[in-house]
Coordinates of C-alpha atoms in Angstrom, one line a residue:
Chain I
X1 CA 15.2 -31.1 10.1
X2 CA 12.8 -29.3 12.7
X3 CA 15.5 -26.1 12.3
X4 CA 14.4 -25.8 8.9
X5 CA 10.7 -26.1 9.1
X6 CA 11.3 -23.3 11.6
X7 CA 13.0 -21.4 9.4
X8 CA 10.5 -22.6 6.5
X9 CA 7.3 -21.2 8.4
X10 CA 8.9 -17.9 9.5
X11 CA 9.8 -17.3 5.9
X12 CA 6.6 -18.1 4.8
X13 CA 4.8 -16.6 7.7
X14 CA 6.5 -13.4 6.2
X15 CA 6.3 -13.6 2.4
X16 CA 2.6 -14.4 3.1
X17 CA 1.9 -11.0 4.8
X18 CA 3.8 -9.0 2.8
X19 CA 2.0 -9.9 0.2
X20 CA -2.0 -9.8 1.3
X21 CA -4.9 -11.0 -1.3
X22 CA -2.0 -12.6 -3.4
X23 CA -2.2 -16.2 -4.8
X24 CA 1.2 -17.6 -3.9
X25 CA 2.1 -20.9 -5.5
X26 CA 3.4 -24.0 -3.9
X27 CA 5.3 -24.2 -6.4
X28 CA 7.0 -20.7 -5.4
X29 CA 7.5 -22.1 -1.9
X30 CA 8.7 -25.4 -2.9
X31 CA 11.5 -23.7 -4.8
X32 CA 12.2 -21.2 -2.5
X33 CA 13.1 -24.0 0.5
X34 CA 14.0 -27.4 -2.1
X35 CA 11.1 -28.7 -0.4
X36 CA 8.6 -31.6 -1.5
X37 CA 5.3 -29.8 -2.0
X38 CA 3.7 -31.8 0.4
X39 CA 6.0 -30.9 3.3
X40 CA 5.2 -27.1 1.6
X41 CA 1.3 -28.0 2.2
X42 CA 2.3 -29.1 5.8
X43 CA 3.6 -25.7 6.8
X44 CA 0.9 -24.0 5.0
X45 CA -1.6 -26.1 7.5
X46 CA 0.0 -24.8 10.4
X47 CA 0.2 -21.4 9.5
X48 CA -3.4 -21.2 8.8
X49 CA -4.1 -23.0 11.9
X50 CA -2.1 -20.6 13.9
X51 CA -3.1 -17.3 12.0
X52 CA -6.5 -18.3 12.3
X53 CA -6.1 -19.6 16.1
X54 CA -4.4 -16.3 16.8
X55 CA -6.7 -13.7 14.5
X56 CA -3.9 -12.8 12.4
X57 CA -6.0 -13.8 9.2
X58 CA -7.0 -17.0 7.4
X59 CA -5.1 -19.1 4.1
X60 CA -7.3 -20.1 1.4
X61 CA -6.2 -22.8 -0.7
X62 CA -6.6 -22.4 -3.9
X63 CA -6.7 -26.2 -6.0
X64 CA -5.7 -27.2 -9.4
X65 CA -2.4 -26.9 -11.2
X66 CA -2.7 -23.0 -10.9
X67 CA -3.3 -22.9 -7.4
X68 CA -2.1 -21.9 -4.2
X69 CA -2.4 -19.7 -1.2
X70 CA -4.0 -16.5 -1.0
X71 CA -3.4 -14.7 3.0
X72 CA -6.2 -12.1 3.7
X73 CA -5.7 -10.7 6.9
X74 CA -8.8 -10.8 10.0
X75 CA -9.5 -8.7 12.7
X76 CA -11.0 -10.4 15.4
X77 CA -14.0 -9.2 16.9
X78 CA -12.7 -8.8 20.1
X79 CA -9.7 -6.9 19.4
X80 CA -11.8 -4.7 16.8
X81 CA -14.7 -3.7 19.5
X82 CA -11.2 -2.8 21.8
X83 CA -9.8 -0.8 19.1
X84 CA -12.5 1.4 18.6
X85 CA -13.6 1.5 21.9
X86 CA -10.3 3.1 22.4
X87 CA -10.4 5.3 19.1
X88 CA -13.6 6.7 20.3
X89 CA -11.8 7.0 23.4
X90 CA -9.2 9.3 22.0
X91 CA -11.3 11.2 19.8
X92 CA -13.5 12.7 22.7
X93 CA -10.7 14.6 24.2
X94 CA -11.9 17.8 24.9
X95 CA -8.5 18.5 23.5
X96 CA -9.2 18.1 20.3
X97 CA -11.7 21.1 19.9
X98 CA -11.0 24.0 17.2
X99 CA -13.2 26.7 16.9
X100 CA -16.1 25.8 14.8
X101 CA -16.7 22.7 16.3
X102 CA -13.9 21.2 14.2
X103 CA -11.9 18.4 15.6
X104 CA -7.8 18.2 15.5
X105 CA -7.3 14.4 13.7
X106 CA -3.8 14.9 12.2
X107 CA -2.5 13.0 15.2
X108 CA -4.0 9.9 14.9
X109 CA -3.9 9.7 11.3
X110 CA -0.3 10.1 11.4
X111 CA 0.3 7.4 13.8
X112 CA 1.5 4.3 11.2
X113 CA 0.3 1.7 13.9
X114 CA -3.3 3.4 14.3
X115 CA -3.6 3.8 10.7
X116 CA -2.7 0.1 10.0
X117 CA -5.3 -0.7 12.6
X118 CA -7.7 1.2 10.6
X119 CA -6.3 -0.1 7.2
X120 CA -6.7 -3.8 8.5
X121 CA -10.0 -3.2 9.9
X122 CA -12.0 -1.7 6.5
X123 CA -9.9 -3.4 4.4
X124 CA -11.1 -7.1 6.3
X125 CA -14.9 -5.7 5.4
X126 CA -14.1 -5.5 1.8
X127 CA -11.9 -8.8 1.4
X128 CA -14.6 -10.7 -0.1
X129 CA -15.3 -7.8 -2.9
X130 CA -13.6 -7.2 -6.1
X131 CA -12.0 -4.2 -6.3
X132 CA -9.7 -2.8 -8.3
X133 CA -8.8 0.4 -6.5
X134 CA -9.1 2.1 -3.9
X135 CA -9.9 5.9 -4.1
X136 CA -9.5 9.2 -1.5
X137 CA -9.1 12.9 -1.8
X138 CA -6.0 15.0 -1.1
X139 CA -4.7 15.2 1.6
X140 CA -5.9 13.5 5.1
X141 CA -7.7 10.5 3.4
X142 CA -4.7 9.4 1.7
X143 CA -3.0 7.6 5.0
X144 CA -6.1 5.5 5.2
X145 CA -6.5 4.9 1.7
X146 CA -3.2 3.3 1.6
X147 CA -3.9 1.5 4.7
X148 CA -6.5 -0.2 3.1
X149 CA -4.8 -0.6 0.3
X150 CA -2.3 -2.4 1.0
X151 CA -4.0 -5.5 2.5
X152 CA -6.2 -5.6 -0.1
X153 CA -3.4 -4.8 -2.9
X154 CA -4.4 -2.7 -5.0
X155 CA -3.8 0.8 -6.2
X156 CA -4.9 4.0 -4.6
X157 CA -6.5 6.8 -6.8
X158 CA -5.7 10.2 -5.3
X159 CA -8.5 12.9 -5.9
X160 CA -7.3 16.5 -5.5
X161 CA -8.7 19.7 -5.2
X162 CA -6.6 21.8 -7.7
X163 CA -4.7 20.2 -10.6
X164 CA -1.1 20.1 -10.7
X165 CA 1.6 19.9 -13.5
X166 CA 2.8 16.6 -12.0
X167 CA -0.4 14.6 -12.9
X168 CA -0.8 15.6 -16.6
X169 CA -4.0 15.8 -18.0
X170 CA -6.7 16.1 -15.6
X171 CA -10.9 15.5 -15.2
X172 CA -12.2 17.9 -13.5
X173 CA -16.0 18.1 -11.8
X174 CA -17.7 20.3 -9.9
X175 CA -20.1 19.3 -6.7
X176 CA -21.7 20.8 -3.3
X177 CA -20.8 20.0 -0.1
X178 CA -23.2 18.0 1.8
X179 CA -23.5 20.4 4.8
X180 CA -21.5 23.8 3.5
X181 CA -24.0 24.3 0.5
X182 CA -20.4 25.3 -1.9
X183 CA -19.4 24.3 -4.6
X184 CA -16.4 22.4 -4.7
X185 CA -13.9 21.3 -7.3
X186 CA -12.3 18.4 -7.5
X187 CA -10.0 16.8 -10.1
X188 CA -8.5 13.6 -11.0
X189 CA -5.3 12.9 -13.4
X190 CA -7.1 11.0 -16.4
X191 CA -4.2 8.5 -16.1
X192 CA -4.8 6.8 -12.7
X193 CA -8.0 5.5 -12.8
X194 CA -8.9 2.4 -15.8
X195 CA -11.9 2.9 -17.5
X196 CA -14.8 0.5 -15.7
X197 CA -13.3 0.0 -12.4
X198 CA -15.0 -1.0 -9.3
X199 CA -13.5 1.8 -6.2
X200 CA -13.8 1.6 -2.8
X201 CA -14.2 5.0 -1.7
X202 CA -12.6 6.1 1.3
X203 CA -12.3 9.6 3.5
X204 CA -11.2 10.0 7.0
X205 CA -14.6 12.5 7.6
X206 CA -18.2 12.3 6.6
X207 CA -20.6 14.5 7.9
X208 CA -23.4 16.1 4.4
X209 CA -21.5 13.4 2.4
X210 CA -20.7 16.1 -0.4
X211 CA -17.2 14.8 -1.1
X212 CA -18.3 11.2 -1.5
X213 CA -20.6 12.4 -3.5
X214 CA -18.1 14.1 -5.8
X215 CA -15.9 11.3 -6.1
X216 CA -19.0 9.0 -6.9
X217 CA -19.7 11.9 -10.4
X218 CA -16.2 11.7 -10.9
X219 CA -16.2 7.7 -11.3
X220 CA -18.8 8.2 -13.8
X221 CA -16.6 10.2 -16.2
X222 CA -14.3 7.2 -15.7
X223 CA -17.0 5.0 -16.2
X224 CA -16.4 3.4 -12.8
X225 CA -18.7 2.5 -10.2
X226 CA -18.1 1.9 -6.4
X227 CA -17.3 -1.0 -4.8
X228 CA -17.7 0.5 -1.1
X229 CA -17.5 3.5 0.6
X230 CA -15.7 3.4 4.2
X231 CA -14.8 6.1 6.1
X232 CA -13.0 6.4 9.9
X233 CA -15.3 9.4 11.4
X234 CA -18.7 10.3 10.4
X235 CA -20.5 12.9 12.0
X236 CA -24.5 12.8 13.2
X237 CA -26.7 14.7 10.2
X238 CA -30.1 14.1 9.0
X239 CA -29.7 14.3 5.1
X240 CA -26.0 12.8 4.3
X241 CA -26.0 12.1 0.7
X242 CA -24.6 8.7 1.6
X243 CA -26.9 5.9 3.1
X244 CA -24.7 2.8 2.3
X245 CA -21.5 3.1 4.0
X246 CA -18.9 1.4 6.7
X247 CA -17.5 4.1 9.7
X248 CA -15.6 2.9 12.7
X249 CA -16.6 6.4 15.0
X250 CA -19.9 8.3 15.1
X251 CA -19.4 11.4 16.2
X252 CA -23.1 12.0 18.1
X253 CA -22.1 15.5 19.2
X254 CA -19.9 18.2 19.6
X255 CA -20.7 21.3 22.2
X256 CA -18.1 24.4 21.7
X257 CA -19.3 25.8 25.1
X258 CA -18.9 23.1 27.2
X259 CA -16.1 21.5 25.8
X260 CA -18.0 18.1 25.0
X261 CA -17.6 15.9 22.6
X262 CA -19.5 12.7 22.5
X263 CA -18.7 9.7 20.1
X264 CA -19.8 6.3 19.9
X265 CA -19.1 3.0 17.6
X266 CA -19.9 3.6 14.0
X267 CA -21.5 1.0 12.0
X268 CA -18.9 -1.6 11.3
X269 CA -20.5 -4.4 13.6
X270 CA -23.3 -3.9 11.4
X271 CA -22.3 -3.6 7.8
X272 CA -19.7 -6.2 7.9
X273 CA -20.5 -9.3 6.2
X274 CA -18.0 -11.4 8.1
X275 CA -19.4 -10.4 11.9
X276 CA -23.0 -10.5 10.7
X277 CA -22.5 -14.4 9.5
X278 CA -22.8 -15.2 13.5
X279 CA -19.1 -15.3 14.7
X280 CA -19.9 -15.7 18.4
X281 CA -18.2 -13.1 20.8
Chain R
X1 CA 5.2 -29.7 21.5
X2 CA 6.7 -29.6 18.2
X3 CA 3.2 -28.0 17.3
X4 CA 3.4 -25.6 20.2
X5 CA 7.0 -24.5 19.1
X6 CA 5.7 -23.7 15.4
X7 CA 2.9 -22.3 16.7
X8 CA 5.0 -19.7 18.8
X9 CA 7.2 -19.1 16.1
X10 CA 4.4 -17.6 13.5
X11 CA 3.0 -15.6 16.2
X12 CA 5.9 -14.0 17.2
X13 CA 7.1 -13.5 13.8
X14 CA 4.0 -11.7 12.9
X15 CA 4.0 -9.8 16.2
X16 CA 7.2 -8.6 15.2
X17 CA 7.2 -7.9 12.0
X18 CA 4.2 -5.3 13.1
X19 CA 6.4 -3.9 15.9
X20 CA 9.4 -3.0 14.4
X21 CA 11.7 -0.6 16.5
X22 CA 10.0 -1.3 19.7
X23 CA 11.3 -2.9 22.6
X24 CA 8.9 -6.3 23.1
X25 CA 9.9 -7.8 26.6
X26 CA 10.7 -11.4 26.8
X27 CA 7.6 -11.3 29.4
X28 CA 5.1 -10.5 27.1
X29 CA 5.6 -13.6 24.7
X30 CA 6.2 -15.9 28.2
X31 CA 3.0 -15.3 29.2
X32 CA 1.1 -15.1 25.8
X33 CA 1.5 -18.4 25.4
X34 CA 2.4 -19.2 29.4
X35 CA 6.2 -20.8 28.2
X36 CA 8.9 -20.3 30.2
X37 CA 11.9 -17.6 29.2
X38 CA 14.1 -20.0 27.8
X39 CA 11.9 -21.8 25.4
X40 CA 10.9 -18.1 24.5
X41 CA 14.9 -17.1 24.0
X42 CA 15.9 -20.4 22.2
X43 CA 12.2 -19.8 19.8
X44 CA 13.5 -15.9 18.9
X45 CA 17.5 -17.1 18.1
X46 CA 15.5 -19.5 15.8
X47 CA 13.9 -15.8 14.4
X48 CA 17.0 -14.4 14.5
X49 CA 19.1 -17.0 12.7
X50 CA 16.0 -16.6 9.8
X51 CA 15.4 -13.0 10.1
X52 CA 19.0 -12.4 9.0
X53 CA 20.0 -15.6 6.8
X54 CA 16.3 -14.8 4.8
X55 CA 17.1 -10.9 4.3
X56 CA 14.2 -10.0 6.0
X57 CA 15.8 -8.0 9.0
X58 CA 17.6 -8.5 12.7
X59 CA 16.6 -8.8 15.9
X60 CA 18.4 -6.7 18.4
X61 CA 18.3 -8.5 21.7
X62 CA 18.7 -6.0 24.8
X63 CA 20.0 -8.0 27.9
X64 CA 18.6 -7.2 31.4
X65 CA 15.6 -7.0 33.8
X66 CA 13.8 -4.4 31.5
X67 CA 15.1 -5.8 28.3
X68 CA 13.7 -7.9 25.6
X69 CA 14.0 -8.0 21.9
X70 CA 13.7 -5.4 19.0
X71 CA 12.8 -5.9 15.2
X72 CA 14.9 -3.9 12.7
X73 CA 13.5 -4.4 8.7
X74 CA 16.6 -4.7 6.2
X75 CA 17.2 -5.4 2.7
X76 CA 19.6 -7.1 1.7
X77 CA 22.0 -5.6 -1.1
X78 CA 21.4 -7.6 -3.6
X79 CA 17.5 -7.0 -3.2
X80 CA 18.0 -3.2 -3.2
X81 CA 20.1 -2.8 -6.3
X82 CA 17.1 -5.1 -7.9
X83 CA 14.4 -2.8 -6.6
X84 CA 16.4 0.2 -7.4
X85 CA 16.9 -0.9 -11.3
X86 CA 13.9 -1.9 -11.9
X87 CA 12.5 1.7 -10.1
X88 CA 15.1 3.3 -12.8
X89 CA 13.4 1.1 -15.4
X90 CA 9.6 2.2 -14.4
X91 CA 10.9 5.6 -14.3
X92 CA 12.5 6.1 -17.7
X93 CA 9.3 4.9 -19.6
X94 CA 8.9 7.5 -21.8
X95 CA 5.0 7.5 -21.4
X96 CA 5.4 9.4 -18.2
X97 CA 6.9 12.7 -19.8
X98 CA 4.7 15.5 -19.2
X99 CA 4.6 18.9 -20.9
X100 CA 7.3 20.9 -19.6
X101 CA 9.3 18.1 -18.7
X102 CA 7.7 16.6 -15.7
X103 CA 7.1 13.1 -14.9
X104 CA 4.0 11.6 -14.3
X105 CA 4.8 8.9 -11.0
X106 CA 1.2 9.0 -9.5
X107 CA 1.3 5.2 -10.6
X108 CA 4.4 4.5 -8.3
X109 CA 3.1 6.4 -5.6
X110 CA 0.0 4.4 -5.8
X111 CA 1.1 1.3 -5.2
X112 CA 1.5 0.0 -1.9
X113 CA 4.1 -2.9 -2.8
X114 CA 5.9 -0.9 -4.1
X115 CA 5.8 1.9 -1.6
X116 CA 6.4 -0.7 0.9
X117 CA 9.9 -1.4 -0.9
X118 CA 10.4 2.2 -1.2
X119 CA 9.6 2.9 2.7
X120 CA 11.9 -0.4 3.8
X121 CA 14.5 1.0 2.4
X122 CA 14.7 4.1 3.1
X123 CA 13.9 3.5 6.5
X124 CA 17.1 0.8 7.2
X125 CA 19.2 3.8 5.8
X126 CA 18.4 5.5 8.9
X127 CA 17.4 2.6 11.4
X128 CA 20.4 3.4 13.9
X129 CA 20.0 7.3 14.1
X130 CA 17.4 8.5 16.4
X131 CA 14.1 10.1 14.7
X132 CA 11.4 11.1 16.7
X133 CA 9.1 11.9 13.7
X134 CA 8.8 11.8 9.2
X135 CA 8.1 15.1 8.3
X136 CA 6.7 15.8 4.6
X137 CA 4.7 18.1 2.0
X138 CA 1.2 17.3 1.2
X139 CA 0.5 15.5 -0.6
X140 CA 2.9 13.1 -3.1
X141 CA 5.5 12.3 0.1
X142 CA 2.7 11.2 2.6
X143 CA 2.5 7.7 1.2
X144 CA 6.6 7.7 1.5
X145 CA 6.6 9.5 4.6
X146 CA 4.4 6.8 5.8
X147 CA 6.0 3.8 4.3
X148 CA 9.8 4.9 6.3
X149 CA 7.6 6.2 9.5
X150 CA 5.8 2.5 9.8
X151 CA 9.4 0.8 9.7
X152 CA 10.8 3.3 12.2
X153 CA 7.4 3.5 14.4
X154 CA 7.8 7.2 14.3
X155 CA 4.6 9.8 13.5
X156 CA 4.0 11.6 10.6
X157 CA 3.9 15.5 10.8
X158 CA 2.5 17.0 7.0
X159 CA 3.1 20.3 5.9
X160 CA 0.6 21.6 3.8
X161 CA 0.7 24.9 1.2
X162 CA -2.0 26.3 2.7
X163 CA -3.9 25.6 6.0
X164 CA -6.8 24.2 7.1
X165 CA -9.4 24.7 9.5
X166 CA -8.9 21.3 10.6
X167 CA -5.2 21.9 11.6
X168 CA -5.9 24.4 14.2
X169 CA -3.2 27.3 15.0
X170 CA -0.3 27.0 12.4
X171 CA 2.7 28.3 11.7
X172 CA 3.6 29.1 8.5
X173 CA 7.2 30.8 6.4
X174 CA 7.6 32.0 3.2
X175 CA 10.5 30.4 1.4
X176 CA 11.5 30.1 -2.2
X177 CA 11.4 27.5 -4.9
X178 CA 15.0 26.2 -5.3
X179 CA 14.6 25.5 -9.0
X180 CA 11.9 28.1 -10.7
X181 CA 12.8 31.1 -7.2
X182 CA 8.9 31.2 -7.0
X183 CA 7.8 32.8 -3.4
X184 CA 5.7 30.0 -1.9
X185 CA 3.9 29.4 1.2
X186 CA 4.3 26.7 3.9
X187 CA 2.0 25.7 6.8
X188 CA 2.5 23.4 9.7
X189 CA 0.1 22.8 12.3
X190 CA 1.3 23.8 16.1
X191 CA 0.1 20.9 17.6
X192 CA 1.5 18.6 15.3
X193 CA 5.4 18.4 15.5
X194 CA 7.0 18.9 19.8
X195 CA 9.3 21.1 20.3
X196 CA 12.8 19.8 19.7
X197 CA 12.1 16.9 17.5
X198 CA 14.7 15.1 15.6
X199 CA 13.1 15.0 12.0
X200 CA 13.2 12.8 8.8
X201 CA 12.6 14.8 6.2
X202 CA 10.8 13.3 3.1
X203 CA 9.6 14.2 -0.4
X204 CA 9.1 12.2 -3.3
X205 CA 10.7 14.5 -6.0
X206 CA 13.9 16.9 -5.3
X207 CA 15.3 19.3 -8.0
X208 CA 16.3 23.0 -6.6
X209 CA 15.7 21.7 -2.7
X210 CA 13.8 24.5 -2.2
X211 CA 11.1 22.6 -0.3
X212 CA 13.3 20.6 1.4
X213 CA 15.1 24.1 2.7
X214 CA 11.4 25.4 3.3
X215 CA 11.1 22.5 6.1
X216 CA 14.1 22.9 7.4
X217 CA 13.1 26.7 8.2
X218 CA 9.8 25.1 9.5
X219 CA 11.4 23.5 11.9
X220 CA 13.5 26.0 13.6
X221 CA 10.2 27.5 13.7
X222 CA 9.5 24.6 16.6
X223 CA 12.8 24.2 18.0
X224 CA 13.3 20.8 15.8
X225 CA 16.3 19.8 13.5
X226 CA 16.9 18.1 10.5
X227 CA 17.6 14.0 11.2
X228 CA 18.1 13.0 8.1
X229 CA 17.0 13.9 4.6
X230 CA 15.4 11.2 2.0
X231 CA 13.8 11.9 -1.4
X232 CA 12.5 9.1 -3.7
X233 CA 13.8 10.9 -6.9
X234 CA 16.4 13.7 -7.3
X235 CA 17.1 15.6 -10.6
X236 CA 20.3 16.7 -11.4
X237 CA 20.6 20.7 -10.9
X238 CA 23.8 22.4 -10.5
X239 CA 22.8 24.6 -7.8
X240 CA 20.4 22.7 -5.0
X241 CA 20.5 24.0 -1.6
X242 CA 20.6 20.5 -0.4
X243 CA 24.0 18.3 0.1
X244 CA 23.0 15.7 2.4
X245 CA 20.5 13.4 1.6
X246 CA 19.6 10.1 -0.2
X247 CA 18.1 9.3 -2.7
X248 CA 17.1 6.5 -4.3
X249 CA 16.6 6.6 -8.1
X250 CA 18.5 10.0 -10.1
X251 CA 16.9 12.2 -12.8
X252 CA 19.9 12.9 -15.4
X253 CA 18.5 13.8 -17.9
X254 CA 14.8 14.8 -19.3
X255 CA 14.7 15.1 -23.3
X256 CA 11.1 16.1 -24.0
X257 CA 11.8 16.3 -27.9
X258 CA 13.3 13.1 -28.2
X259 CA 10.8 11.8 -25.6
X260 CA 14.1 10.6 -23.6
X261 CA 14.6 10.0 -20.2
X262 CA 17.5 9.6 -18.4
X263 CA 17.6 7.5 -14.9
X264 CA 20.5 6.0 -12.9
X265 CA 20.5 4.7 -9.1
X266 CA 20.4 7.2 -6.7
X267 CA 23.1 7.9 -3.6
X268 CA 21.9 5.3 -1.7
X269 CA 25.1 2.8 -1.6
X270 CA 27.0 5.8 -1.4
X271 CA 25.0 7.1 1.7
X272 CA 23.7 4.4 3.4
X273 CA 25.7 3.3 6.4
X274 CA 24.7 -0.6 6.5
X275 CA 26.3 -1.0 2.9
X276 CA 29.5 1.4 3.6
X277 CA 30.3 -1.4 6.7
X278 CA 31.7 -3.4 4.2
X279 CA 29.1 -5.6 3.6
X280 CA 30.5 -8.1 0.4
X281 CA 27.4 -8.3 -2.7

């Protein structure tokens, strides 16, 4: 009997985080194990006791004859401030300097575990939002996009530059980038959005806030609106396009000649809802 | 106790199930939750026993002083062939015909369930070979590429068709389309793949193998060699430049007049080591 309420809560423990923001019926459970609902409801306690205990995430119980449990998965703020503490640590490798003050990324964002980091992070600041997709440009944003994503489960919307035979019939807008001054294309297959959406936007860079800005007129031919914009890196400059957004790394400065970069904390402390309701340190 | 043991359990599975392919030291879970070794071995047979019975994946215990425990994801059989039928089902909807013949699978792609599913197994085909990184083409095969790379705990190295100034110095090679002998371009950034890497490559759609055969030139441009080959879909083409791979879901047949599409299960069982070991369904 205690061997199979192991094995019950590793199961569980399991099907509950593969399947984030998902309302999971006891009945599913009960099925599952040929378990009495209340021994189901048991379990359930003492994985949200432990998840929460441990900042995995939390369990919210749904009631009624419908109900059930939905897992949305926390960051702690200890192990977030360490996390990007140690992002911004990375970033300001001298190493990482191109010519034109540019800074080399592709590493980081191809690193699943620091993109899952990143995913869980922006995607805990938008689990008490309705959203219905999330959306990101071709090609570096689309690592963090799904990220997100896929604790929040939903879709993700990619937003390309050209328009390819593979995505059919395409809209297609044109916008100015926030610090180049050019005009930009940008084009979406007409299929993958649904009309009257609400999208968190999401890019791995923001400096003018151009390409936000594009994918905010493109939602309007979808007559969508945005549910969030987050983004891992924006860059320091005085008239972004964007004033309500959530970034993990500032990038305060970059000096060519000296080889300097300095970055610091973005604004996630202090435009996410669940750390600004008081959670002590 | 009986608490203390559950409580273990949960956060070890989730710790785990986020580390997969990495050694985890028997040490590190003693002193997280200050238990001694053998309550910490007799918690992860416990895993194990579940792990395996559950479909969910194996532990791989390695004995000795710097030894410890690692988490391998499978699917089970039965699973797979589900997934892969009901991928073949999605696929053949006649809805996603394009003109020309293509297929519209930006909806697949999207979703990160189901690119989960497609990552899992794709991954546990090549759990036991050794990768040091997922190679693919921007930008349909990054969310795959990422899906296997997470399982594996491997980086992701993207090849683009033209390069960036983000990417720093590149390399790039001319090679030709296997299926329409176009003369395209491919770009890899320097400091993104090491010298001698064993690489996965990835791509979600495979007809001619032409940009399969354009990585592989890539990466004798870096010293690297091919690990393994996957592709989500493969069409059928009497003359691909590609013989080893696997796929998962096969394109027979496109019949744009009749709006008719024709899908059957990939290689997979064929290729896949874990289900050639005589594993009964």
């Amino acid at each position: 009997m205690k061997f199979r309420r192991s094995e019950r809560i590793i199961d569980m423990t399991h099907y509950l985080l593969e399947h984030p923001h998902q309302l999971v019926s006891l009945t599913l459970f009960a099925e599952r194990f040929g378990s009495a609902k209340s021994s189901i409801s048991e379990d359930l306690a003492i994985i949200k006791e432990t998840f929460e205990k441990r900042g995995i995430g939390t369990l919210q119980t749904v009631p009624g004859a419908a109900g059930g449990v939905k897992f949305y998965a926390r960051v702690d703020k200890k192990t977030a401030k360490n996390f990007i503490a140690e992002l911004c640590r990375q970033i300001e490798n001298p190493g990482r300097l191109l010519p034109g003050g540019y800074l080399y990324i592709m590493d980081l964002l191809g690193n699943p575990s620091t993109i899952n980091k990143i995913g869980k992070l922006l995607a805990s600041a938008y689990a008490d939002k309705k959203i219905d997709a999330v959306m990101t440009v071709a090609a570096k944003g689309i690592p963090i996009a799904h990220a997100i994503a896929a604790h929040l489960n939903v879709p993700v919307v990619v937003v390309r530059r050209d328009s390819k035979v593979t995505e059919g019939s395409t809209v297609s807008i044109n916008y100015v980038s926030g610090s180049t001054k050019r005009i930009q294309a940008m084009v979406l297959s007409k299929r993958s959005l649904k009309e009257g959406s609400k999208v968190l936007l999401v890019d791995d860079f923001m400096k003018g806030g151009g390409t936000i800005n594009g994918m905010i007129s493109l939602l309007a031919e979808f007559n969508a609106s945005v549910a969030g914009i987050a983004v891992l890196v924006e860059a320091e400059y005085p008239d972004c396009l964007i004033d309500d957004y959530i970034s993990l790394v500032k990038l305060q400065n970059v000096n060519e000649k000296d080889a300097a970069i300095s970055v610091v904390e973005g604004n996630y402390f202090i435009k996410n809802n669940e750390f600004l309701q008081g959670e002590s340190e």
